[in-house]
PDB file of C-alpha atoms in Angstrom:
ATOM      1  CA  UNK C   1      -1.480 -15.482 -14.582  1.00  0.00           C
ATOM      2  CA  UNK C   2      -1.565 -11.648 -14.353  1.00  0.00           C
ATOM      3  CA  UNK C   3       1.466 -10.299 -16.424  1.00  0.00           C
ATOM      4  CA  UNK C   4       3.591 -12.824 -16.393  1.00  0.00           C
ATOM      5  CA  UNK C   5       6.548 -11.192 -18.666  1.00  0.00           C
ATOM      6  CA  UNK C   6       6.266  -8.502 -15.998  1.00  0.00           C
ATOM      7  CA  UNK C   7       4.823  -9.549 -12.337  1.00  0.00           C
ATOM      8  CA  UNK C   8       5.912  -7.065 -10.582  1.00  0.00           C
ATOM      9  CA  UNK C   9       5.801  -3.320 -11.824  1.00  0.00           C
ATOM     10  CA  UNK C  10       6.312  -1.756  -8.835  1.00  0.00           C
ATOM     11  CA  UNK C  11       9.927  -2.796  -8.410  1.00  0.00           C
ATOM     12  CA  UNK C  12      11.368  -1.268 -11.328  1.00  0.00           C
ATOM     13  CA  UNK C  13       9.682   2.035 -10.819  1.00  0.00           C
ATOM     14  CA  UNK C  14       6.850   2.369 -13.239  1.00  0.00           C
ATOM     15  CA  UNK C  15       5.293   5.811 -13.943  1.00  0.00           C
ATOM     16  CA  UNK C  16       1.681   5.354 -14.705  1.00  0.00           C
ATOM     17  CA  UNK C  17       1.027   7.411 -17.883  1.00  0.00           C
ATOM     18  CA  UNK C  18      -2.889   8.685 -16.682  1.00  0.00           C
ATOM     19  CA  UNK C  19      -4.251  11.636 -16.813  1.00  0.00           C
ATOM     20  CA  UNK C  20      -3.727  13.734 -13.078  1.00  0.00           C
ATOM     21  CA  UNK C  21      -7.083  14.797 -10.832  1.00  0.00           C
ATOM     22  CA  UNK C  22      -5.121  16.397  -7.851  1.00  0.00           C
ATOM     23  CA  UNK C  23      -2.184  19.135  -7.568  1.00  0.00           C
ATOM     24  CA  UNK C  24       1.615  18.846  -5.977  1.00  0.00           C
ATOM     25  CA  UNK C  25       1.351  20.086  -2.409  1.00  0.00           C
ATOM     26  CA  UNK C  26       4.363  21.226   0.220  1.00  0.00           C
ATOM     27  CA  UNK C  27       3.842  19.907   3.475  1.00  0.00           C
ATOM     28  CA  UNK C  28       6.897  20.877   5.594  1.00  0.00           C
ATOM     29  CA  UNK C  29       9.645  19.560   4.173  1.00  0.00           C
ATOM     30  CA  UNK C  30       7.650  16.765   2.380  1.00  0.00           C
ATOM     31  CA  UNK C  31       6.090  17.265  -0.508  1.00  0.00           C
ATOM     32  CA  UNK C  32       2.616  15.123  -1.404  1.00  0.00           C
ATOM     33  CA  UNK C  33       0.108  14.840  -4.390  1.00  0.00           C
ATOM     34  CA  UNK C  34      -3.314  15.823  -3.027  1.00  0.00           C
ATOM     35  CA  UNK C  35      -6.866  14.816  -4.792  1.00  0.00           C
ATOM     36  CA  UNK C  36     -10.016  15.534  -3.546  1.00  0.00           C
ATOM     37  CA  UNK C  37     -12.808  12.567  -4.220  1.00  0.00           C
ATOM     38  CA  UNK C  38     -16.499  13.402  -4.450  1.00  0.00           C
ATOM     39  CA  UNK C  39     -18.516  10.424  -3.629  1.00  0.00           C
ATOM     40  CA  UNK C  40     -17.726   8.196  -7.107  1.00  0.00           C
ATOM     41  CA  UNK C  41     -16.197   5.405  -5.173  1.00  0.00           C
ATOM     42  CA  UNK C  42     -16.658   5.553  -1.567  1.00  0.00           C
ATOM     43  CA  UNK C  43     -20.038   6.513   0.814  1.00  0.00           C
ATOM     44  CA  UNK C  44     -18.769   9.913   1.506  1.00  0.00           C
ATOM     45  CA  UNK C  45     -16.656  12.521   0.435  1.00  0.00           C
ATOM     46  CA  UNK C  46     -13.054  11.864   1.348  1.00  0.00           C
ATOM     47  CA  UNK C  47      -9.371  13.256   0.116  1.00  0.00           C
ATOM     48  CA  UNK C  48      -6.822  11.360  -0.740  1.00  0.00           C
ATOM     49  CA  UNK C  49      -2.934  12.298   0.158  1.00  0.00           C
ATOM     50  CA  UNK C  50       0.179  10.451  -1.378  1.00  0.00           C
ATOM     51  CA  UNK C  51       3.350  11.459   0.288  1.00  0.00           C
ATOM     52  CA  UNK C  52       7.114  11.201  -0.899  1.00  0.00           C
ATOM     53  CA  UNK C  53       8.539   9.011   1.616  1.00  0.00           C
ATOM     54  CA  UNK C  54      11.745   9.028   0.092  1.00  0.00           C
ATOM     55  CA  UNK C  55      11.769  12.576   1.006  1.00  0.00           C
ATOM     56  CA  UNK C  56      13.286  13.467  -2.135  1.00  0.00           C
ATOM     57  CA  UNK C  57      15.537  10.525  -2.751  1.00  0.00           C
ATOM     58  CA  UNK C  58      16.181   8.910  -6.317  1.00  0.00           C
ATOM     59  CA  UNK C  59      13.916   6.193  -6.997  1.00  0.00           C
ATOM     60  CA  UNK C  60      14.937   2.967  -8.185  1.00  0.00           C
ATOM     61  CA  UNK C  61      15.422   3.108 -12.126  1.00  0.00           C
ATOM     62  CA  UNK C  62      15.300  -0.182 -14.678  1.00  0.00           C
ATOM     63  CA  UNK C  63      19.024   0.793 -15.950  1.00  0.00           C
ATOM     64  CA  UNK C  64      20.550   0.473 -12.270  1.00  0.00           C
ATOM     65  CA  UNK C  65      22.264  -2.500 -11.150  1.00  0.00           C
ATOM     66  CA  UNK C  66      20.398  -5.139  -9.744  1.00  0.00           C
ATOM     67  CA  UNK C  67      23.260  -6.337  -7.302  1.00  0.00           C
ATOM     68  CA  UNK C  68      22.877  -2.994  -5.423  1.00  0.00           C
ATOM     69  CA  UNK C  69      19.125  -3.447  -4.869  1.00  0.00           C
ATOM     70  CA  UNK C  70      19.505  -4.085  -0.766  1.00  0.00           C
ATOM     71  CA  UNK C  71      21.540  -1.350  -0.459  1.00  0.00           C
ATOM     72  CA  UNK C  72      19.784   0.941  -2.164  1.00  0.00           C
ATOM     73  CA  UNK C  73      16.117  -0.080  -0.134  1.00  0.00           C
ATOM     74  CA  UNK C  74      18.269  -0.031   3.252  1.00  0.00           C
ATOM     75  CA  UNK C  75      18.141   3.621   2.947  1.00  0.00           C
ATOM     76  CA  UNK C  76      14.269   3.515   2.155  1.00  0.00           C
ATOM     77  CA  UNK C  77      13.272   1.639   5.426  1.00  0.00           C
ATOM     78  CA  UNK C  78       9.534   1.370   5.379  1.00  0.00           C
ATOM     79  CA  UNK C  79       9.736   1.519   9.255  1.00  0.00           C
ATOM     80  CA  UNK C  80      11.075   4.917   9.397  1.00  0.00           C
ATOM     81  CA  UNK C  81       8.606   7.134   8.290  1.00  0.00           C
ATOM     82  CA  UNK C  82       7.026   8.219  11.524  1.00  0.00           C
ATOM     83  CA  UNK C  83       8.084  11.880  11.292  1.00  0.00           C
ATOM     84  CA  UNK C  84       6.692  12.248   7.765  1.00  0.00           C
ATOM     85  CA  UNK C  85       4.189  10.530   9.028  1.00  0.00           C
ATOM     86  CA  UNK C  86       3.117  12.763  11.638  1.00  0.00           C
ATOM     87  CA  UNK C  87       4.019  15.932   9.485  1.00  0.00           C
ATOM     88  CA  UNK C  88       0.919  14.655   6.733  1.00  0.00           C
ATOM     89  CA  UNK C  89      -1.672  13.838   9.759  1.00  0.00           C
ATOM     90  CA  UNK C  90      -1.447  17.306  10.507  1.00  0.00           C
ATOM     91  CA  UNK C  91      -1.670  18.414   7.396  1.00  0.00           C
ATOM     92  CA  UNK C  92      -4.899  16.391   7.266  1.00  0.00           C
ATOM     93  CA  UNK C  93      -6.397  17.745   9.708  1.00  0.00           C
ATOM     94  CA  UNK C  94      -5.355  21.420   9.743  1.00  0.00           C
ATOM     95  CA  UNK C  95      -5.595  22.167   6.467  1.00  0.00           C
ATOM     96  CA  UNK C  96      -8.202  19.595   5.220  1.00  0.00           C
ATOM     97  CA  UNK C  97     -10.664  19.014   7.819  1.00  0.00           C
ATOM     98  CA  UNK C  98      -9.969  15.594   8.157  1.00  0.00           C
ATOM     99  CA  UNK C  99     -11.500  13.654  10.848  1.00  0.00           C
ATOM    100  CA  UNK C 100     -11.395   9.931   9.950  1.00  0.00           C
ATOM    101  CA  UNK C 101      -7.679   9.199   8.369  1.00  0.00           C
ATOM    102  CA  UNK C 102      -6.926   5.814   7.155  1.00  0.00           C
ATOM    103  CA  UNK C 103      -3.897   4.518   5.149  1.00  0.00           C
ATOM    104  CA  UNK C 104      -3.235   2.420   1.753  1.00  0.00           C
ATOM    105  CA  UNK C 105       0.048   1.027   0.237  1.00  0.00           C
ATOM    106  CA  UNK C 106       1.155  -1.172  -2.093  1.00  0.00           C
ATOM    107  CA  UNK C 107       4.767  -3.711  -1.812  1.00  0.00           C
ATOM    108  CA  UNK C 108       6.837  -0.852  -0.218  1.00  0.00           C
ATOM    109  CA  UNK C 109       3.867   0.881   0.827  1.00  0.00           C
ATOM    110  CA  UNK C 110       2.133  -2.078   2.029  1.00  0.00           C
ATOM    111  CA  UNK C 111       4.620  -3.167   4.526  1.00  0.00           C
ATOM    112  CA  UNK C 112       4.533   0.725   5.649  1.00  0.00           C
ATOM    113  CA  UNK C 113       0.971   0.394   6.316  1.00  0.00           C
ATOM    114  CA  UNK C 114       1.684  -2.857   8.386  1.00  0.00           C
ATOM    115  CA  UNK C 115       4.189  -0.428  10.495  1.00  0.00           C
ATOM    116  CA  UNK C 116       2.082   1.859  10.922  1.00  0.00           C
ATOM    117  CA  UNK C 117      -1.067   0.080  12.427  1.00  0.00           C
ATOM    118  CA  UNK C 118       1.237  -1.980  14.729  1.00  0.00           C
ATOM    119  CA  UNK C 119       2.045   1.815  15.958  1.00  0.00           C
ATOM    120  CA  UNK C 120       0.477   4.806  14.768  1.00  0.00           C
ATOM    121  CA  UNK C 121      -2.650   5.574  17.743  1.00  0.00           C
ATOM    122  CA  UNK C 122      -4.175   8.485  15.078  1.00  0.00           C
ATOM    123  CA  UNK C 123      -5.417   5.801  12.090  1.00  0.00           C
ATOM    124  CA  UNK C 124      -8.646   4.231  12.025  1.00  0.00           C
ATOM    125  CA  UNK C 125      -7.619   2.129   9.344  1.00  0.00           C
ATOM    126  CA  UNK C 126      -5.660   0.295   6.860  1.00  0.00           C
ATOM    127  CA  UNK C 127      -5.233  -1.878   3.668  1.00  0.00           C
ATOM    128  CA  UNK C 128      -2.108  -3.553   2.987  1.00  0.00           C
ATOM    129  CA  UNK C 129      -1.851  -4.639  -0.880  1.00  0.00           C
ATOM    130  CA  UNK C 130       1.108  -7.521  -1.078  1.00  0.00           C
ATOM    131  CA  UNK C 131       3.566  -5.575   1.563  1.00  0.00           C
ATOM    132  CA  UNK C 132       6.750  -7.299   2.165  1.00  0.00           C
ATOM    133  CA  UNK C 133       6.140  -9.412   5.350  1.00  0.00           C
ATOM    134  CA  UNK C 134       9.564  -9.799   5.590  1.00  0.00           C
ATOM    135  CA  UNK C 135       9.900  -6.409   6.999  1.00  0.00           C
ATOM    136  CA  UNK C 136       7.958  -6.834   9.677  1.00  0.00           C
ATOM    137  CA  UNK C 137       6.975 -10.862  10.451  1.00  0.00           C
ATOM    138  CA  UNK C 138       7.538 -10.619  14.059  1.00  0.00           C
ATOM    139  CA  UNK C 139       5.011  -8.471  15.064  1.00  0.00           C
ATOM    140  CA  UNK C 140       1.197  -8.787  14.823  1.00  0.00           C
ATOM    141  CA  UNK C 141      -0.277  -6.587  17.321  1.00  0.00           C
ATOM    142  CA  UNK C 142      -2.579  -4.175  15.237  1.00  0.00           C
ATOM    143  CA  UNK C 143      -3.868  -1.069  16.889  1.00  0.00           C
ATOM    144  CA  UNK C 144      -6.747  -0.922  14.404  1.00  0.00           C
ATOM    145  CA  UNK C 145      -8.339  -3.103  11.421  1.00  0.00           C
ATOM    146  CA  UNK C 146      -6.341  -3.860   9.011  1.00  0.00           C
ATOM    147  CA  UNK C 147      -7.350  -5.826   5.439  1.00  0.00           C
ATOM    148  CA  UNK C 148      -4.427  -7.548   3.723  1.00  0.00           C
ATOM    149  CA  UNK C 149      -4.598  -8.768   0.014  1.00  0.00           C
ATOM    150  CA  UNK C 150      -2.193 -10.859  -1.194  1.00  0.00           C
ATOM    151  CA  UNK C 151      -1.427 -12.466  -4.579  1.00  0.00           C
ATOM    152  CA  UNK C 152      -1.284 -16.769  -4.674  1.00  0.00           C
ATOM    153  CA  UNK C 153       1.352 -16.894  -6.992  1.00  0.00           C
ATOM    154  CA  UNK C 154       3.337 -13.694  -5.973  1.00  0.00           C
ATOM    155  CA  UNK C 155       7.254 -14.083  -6.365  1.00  0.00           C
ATOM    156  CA  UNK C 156       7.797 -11.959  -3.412  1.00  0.00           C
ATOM    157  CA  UNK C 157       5.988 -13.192  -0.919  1.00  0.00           C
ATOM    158  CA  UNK C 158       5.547 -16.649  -0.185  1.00  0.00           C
ATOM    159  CA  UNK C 159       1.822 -17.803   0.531  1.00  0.00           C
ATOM    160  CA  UNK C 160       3.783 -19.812   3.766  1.00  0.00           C
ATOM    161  CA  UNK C 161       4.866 -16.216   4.508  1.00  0.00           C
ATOM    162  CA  UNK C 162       1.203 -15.258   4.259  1.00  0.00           C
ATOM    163  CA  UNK C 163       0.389 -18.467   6.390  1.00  0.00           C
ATOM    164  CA  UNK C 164       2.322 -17.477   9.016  1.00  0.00           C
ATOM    165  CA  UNK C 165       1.049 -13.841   9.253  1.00  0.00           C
ATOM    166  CA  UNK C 166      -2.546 -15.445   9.701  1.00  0.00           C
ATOM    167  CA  UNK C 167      -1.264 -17.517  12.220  1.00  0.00           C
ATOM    168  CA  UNK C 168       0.588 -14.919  14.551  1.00  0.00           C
ATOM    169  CA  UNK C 169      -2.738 -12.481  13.871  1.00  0.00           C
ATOM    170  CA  UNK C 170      -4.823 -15.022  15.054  1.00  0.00           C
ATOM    171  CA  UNK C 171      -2.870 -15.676  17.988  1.00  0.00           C
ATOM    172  CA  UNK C 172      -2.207 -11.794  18.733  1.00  0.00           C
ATOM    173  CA  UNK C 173      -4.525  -9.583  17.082  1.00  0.00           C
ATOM    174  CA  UNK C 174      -7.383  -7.848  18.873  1.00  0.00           C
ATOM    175  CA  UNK C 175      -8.735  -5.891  16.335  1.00  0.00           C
ATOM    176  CA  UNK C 176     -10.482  -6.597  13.460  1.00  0.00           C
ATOM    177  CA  UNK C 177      -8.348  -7.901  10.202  1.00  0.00           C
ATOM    178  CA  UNK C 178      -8.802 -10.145   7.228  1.00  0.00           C
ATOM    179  CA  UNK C 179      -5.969 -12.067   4.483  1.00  0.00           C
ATOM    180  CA  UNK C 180      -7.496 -12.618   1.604  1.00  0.00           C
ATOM    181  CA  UNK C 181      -5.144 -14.125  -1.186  1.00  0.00           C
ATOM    182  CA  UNK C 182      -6.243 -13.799  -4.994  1.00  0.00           C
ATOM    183  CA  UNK C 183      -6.147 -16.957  -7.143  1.00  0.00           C
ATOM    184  CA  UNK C 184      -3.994 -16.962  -9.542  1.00  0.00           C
ATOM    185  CA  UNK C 185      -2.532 -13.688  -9.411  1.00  0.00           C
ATOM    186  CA  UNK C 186       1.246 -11.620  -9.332  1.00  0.00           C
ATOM    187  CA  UNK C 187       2.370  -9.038  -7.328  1.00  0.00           C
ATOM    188  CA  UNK C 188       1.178  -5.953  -8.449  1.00  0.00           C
ATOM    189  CA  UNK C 189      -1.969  -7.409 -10.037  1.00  0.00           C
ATOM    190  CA  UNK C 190      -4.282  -4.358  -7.933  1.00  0.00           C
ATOM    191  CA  UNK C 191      -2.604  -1.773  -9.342  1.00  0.00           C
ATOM    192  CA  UNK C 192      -1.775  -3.136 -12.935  1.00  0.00           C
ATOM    193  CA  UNK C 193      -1.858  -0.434 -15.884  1.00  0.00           C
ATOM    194  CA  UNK C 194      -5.184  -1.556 -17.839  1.00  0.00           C
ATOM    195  CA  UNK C 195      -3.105  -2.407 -21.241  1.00  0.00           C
ATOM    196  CA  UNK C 196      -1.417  -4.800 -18.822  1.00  0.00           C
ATOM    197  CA  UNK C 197      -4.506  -6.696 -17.835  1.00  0.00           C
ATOM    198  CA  UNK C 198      -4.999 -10.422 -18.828  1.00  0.00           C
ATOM    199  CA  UNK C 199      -9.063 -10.812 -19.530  1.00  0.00           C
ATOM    200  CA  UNK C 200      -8.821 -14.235 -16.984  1.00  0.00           C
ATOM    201  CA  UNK C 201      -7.206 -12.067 -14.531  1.00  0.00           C
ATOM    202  CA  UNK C 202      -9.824  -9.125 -14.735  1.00  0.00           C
ATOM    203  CA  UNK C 203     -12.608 -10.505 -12.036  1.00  0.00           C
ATOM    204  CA  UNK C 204      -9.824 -10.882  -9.560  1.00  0.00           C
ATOM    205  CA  UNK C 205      -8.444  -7.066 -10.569  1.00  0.00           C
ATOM    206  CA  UNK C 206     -11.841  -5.677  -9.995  1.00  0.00           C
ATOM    207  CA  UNK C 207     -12.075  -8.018  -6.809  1.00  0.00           C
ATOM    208  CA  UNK C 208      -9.341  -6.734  -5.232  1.00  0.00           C
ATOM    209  CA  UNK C 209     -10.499  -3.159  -5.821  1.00  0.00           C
ATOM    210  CA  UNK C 210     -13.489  -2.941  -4.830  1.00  0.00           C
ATOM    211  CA  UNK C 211     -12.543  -5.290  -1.514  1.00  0.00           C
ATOM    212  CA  UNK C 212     -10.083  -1.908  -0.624  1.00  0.00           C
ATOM    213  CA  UNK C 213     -13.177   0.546  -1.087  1.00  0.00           C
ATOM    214  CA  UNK C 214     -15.712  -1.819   0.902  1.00  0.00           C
ATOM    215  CA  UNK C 215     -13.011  -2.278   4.164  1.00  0.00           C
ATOM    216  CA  UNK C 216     -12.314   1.867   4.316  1.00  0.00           C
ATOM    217  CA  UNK C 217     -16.563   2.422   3.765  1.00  0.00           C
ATOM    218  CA  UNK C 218     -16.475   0.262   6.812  1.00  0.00           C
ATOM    219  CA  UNK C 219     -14.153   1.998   9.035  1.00  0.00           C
ATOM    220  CA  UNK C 220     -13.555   5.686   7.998  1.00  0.00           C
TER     221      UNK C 220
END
């Protein structure tokens, strides 16, 4: 199992100690690390834009106290993020160029990307990497293809959970979509810091990788 003392990084608030491409950009009142890609990973050149969604907000630290967890993400609702939302498209495509926008996220991020197909009329795209169902299980209405990876043996989200998404997409989905769910894997396992990586668990890593490249090559 991927990282079993630790299956899920992305709740305690790691900070991924690699070396930075891109540059700190102010976007309105947001601010957002920018990178431009050449054409290493995907068919085409493309630039990549990650936003502070908490707007400035204190991010959850290892020290705090677990019993204040809900609290503290009630005031981080992945939901409400339209106006930032809005605020980076433009920047996009006023001061980048861009034409074809498509969104990634990851837990937290993932579920954002849910909200934001089931709404958002200016994406092409998204990939959804184990977002919290929970946030958003009764709707399944995607306004544009959407790939979901999730983990089998994820803590977080239970593969019924999953099972249930499928279900509703099938029944209400019009667009193109796919779950896939990795064998044997935790939540976080995409994103996992290489000295963190199990050699059995590598294969699926990789999988899951180059599945996210291969569905925005598609679309975008």
């Amino acid at each position: 199992m991927a990282n079993e003392s630790r299956p899920c990084p992305c709740d305690i608030g790691d900070r991924f100690d690699y070396e930075s491409c891109g540059q700190e950009v102010q976007a309105e009142h947001i601010k957002a690390y920018y990178y431009f890609m050449g054409i290493k990973c995907f068919h085409f050149s493309c630039r990549a834009i990650c936003p502070d969604f908490f707007v400035g907000q204190e991010a959850w630290k290892l020290s705090n106290d677990w019993a204040t967890f809900n609290d503290w993400l009630k005031t981080r609702n992945a939901g409400k993020i339209d106006k930032e939302v809005d605020v980076i498209l433009k920047y996009l495509r006023e001061q980048c160029g861009a034409k074809k926008i498509g969104v990634i996220g990851f837990c937290w991020g993932g579920a954002a990307v849910q909200h934001l197909m089931l709404k958002n009329p200016h994406l092409k795209t998204g990939v959804s990497l184990y977002g919290v169902i929970r946030f958003f299980e009764d709707r399944s209405s995607l306004l544009h293809p959407t790939f979901f990876i999730f983990a089998e043996k994820d803590e977080h989200i239970p593969l019924e959970q999953v099972t249930l998404l499928e279900q509703k997409l099938k029944q209400n989905c019009k667009v193109d979509y796919e779950v896939k769910i990795y064998p044997g894997q935790t939540h976080g396992f995409v994103h996992r810091k290489r000295e963190d990586i199990n050699p059995q668990d590598k294969p699926y890593i990789e999988e899951g990788r180059k599945d996210m490249i291969n569905w925005l090559n598609k679309y975008l």
